[in-house]
PDB file of C-alpha atoms and ligand atoms in Angstrom:
ATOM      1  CA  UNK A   1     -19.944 -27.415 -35.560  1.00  0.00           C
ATOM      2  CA  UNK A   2     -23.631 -26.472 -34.747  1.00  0.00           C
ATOM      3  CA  UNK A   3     -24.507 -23.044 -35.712  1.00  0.00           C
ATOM      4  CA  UNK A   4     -28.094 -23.662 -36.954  1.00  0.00           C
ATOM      5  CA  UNK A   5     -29.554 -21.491 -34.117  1.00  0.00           C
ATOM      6  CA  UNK A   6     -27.179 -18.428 -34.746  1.00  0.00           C
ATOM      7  CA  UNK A   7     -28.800 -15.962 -37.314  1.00  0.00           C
ATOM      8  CA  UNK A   8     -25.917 -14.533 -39.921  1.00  0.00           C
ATOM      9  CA  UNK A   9     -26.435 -11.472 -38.617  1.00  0.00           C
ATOM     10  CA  UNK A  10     -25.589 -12.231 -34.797  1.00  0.00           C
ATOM     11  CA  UNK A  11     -22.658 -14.329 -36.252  1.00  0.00           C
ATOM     12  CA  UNK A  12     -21.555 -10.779 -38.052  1.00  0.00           C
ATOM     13  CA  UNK A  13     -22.207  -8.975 -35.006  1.00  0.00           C
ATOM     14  CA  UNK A  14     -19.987 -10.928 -33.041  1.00  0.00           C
ATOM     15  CA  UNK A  15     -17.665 -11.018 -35.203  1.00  0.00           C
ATOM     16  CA  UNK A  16     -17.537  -7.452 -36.001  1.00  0.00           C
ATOM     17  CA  UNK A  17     -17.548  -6.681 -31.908  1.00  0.00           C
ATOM     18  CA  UNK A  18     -14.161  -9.386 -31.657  1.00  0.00           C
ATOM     19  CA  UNK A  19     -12.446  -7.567 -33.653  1.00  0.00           C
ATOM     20  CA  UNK A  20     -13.228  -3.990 -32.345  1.00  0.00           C
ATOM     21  CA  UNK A  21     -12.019  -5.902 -29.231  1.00  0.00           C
ATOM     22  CA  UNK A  22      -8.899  -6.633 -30.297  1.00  0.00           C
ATOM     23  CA  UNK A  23      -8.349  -3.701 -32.233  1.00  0.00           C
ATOM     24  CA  UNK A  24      -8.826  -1.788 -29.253  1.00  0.00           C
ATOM     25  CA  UNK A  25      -7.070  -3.617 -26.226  1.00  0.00           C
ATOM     26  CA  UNK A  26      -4.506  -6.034 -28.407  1.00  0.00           C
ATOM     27  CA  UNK A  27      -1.992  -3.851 -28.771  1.00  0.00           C
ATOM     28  CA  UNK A  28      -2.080  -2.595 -24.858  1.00  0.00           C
ATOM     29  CA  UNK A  29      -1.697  -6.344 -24.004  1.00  0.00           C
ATOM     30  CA  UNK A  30       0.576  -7.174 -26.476  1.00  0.00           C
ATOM     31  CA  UNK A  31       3.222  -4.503 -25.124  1.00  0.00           C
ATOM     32  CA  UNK A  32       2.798  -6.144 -21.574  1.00  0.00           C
ATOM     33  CA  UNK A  33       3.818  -9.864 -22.935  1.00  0.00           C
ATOM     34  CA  UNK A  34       0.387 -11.412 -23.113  1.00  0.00           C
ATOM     35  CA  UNK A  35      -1.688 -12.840 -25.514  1.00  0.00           C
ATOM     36  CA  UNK A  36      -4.590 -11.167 -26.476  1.00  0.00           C
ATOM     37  CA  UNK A  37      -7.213 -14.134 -26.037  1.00  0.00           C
ATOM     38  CA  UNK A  38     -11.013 -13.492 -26.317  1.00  0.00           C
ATOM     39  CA  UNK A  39     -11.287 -14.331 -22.088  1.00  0.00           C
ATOM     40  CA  UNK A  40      -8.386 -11.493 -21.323  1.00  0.00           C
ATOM     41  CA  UNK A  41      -9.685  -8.790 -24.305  1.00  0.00           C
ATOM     42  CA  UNK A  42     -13.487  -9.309 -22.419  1.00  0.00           C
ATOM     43  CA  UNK A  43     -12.476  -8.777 -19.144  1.00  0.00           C
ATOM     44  CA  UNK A  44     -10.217  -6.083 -20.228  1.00  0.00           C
ATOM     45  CA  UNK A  45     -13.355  -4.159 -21.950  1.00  0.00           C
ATOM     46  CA  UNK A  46     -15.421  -4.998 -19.241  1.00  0.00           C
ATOM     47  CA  UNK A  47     -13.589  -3.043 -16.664  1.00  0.00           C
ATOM     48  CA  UNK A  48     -13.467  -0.087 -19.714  1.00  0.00           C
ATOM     49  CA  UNK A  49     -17.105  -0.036 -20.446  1.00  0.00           C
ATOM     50  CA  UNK A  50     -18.044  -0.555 -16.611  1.00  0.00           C
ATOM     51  CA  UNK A  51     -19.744   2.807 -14.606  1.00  0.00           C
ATOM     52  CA  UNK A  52     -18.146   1.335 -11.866  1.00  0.00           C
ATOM     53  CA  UNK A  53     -14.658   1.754 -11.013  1.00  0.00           C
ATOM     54  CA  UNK A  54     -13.821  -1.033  -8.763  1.00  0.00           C
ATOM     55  CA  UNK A  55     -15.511  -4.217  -9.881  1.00  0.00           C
ATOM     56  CA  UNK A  56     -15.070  -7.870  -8.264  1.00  0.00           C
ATOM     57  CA  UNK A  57     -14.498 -11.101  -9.662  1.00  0.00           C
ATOM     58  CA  UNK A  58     -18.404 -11.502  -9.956  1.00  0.00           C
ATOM     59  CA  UNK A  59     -19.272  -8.452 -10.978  1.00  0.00           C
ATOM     60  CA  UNK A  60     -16.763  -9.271 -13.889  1.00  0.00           C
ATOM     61  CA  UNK A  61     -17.925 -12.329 -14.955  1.00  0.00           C
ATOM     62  CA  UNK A  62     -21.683 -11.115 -14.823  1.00  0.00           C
ATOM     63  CA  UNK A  63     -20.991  -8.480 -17.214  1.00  0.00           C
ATOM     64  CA  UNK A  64     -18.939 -11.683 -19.565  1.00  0.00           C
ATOM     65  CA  UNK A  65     -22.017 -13.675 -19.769  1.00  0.00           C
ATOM     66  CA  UNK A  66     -23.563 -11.757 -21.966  1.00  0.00           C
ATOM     67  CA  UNK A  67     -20.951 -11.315 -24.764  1.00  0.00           C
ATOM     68  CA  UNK A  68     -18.780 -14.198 -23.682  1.00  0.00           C
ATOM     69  CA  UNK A  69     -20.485 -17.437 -23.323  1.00  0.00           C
ATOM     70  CA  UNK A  70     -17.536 -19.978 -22.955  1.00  0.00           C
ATOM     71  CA  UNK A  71     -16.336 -17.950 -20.257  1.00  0.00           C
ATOM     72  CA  UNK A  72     -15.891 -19.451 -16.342  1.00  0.00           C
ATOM     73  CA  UNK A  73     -15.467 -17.483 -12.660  1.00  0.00           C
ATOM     74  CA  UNK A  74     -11.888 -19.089 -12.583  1.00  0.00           C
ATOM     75  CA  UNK A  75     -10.829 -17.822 -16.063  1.00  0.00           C
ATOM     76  CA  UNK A  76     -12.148 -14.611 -14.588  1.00  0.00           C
ATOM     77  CA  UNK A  77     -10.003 -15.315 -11.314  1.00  0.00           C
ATOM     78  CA  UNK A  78      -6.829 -16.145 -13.597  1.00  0.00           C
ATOM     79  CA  UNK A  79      -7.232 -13.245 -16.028  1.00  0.00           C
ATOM     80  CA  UNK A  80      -7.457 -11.137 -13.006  1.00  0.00           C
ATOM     81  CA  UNK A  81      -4.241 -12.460 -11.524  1.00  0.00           C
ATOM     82  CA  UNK A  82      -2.807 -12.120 -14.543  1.00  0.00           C
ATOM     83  CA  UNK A  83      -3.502  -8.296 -15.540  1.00  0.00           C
ATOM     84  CA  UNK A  84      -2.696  -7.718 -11.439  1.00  0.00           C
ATOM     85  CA  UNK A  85       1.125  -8.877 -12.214  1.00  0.00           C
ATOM     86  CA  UNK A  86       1.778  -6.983 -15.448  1.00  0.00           C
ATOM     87  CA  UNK A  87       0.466  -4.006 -13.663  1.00  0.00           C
ATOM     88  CA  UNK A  88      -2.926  -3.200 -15.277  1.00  0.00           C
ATOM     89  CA  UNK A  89      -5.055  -3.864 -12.482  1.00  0.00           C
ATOM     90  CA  UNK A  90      -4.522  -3.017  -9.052  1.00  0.00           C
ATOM     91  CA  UNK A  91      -5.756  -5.156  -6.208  1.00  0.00           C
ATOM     92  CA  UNK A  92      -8.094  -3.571  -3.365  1.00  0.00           C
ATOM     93  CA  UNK A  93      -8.481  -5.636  -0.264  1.00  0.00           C
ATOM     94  CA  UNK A  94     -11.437  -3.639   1.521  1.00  0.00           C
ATOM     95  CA  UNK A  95     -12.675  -6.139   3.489  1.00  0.00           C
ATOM     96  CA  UNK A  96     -11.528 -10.141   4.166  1.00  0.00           C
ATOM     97  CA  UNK A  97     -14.275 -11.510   2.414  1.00  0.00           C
ATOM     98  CA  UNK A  98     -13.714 -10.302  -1.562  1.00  0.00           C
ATOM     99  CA  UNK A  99     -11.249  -8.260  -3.380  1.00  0.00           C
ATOM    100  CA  UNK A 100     -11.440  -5.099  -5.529  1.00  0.00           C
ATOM    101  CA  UNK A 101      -9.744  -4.405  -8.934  1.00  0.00           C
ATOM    102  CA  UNK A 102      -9.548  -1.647 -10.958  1.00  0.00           C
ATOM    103  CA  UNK A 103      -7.712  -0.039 -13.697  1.00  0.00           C
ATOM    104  CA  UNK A 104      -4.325   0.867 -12.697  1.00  0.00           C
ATOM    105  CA  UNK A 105      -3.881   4.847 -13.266  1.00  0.00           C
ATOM    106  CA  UNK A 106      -0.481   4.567 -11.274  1.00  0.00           C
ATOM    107  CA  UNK A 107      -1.801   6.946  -9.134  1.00  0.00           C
ATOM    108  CA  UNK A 108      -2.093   7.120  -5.181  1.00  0.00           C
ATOM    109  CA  UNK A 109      -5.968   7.429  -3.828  1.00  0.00           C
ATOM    110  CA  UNK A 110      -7.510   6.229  -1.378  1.00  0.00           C
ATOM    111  CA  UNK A 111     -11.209   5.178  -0.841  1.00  0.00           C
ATOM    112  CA  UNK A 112     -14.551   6.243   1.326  1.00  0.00           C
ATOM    113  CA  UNK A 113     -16.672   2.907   1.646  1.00  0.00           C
ATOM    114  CA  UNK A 114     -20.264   2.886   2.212  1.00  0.00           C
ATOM    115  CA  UNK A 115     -21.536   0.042   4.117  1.00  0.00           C
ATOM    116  CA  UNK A 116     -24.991   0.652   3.283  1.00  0.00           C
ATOM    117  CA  UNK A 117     -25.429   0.811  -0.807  1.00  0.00           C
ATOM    118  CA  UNK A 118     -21.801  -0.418  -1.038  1.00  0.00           C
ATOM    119  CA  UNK A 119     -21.185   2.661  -3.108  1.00  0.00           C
ATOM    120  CA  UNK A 120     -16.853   2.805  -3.376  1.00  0.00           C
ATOM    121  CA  UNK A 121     -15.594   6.803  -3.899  1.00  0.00           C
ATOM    122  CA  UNK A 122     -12.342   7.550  -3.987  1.00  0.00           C
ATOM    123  CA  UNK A 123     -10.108  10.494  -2.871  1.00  0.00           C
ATOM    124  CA  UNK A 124      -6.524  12.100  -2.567  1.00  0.00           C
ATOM    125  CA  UNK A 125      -5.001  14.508   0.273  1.00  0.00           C
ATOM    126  CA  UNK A 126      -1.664  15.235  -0.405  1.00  0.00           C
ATOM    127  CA  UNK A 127      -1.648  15.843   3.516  1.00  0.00           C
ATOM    128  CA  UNK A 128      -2.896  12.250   4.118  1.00  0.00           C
ATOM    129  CA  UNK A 129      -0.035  11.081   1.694  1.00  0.00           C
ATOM    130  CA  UNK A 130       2.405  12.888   3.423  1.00  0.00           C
ATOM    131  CA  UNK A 131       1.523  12.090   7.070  1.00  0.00           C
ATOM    132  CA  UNK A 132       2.007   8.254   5.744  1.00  0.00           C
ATOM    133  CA  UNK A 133       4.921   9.104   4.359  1.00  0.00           C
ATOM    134  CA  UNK A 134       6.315  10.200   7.837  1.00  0.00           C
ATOM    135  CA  UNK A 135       4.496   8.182   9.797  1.00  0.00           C
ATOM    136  CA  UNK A 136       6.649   5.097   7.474  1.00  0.00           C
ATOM    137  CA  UNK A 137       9.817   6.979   8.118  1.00  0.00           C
ATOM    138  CA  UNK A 138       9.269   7.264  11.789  1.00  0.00           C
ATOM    139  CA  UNK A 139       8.593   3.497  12.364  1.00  0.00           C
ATOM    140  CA  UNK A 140      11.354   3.068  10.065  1.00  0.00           C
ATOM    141  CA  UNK A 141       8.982   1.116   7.199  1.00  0.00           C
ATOM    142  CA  UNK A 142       9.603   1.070   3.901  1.00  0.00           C
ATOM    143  CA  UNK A 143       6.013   1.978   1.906  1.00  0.00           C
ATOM    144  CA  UNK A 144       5.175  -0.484   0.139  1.00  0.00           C
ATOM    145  CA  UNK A 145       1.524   0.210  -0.043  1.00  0.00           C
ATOM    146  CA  UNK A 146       0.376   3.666   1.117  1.00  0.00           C
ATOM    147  CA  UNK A 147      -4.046   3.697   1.096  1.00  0.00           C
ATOM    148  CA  UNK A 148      -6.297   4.195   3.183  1.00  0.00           C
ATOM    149  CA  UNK A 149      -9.982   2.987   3.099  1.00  0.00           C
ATOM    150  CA  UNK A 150     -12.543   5.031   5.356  1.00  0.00           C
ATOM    151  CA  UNK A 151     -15.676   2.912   5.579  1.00  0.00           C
ATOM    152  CA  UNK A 152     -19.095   4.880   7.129  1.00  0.00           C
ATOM    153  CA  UNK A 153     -22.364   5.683   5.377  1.00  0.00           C
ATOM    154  CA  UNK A 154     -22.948   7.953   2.453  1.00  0.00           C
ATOM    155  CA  UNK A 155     -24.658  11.140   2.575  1.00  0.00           C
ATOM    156  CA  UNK A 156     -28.073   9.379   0.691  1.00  0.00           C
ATOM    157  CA  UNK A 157     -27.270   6.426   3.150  1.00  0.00           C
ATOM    158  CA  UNK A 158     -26.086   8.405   6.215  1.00  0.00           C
ATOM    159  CA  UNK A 159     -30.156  10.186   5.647  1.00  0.00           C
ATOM    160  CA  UNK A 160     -32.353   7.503   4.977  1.00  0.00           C
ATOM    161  CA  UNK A 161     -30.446   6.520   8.793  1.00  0.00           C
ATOM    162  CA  UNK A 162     -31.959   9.523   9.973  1.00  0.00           C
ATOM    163  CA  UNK A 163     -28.683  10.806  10.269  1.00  0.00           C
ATOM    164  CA  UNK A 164     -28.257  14.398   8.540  1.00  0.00           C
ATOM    165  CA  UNK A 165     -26.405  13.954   5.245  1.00  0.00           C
ATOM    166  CA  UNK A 166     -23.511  16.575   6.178  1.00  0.00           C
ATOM    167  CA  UNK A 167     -23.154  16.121   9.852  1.00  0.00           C
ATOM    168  CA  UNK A 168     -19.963  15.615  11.612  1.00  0.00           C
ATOM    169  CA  UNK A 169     -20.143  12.545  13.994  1.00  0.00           C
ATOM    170  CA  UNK A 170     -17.209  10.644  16.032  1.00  0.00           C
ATOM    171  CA  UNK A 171     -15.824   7.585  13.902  1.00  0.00           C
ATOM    172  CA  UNK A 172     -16.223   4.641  15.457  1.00  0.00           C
ATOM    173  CA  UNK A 173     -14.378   1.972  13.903  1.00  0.00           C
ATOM    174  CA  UNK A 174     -16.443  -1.682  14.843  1.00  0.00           C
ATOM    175  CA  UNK A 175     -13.946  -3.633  11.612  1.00  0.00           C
ATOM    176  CA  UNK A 176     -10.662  -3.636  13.815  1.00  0.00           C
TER     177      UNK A 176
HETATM  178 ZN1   ZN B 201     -24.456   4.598   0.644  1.00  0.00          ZN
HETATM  179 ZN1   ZN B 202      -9.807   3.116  -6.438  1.00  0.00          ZN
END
């Protein structure tokens, strides 16, 4: 094994940061049947240390490369799957192109999309939940998934369109 170019102290430091890993996120994956592998503990930390709440696959592995050199997009992709099925991710599909995960807080929300910085907020209306509700009942579906995701411009983005940041205008909706 080559090591040569690793100072002690990064070796310790890595080290030292593995182990706060799996100190911190073992046990939680542990209880849901997997493994607690470096790839899974990163990507797990990753979406824990991240400011933002709804990261993609890329955004992901970016954040990896730094810590986690041995690291690919499709261990990302797997990992991703994976933490989806036992439940501690949830899956946003806001557009066709890329999906959305974040932590799962078993919670309902839903989501305001800004197609200018990209920015993702995200909102509940027990009024909204409840016109789903019997809006399901009424066509006789059985909710599976209840979200909505409202996509428009941002109040900063909304101004720098010349738009005024808190003015009501008719939504148009151009992503049927
Ligand atoms: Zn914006
Ligand atoms: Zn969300």
């Amino acid at each position: 094994m080559r090591l040569k170019h690793v100072s002690p102290g990064k070796e310790t430091a890595r080290f030292r940061h593995q182990e706060y890993l799996l100190d911190t996120y073992g046990p939680c994956l542990k209880q849901l049947g997997l493994r607690p592998t470096m790839p899974r503990l990163h990507v797990l930390d990753a979406f824990h240390k991240s400011v933002k709440r709804h990261l993609t696959a890329e955004d992901v592995f970016r954040s990896l490369l730094a810590q986690c050199s041995e690291s690919s997009l499709a261990t990302v992709y797997r990992t991703l799957s994976q933490f989806e099925n036992v439940g501690l991710l949830k899956r946003n599909s806001f557009d066709s192109s890329r999906a959305y995960f974040e932590l799962n807080d078993h919670e309902v929300h839903h989501h305001l999309l800004c197609l200018g910085c990209g920015a993702i907020q995200e909102f509940s209306n027990a009024f909204i939940d409840s016109v789903l509700h019997e809006l399901a009942h009424l066509k006789g579906y059985q909710l599976l998934l209840r979200q909505i995701a409202i996509r428009g411009y941002c109040a900063t983005c909304a101004y720098s369109r010349g738009g005024h940041p808190i003015a009501r205008t008719a939504v148009s909706d151009s992503a049927s």
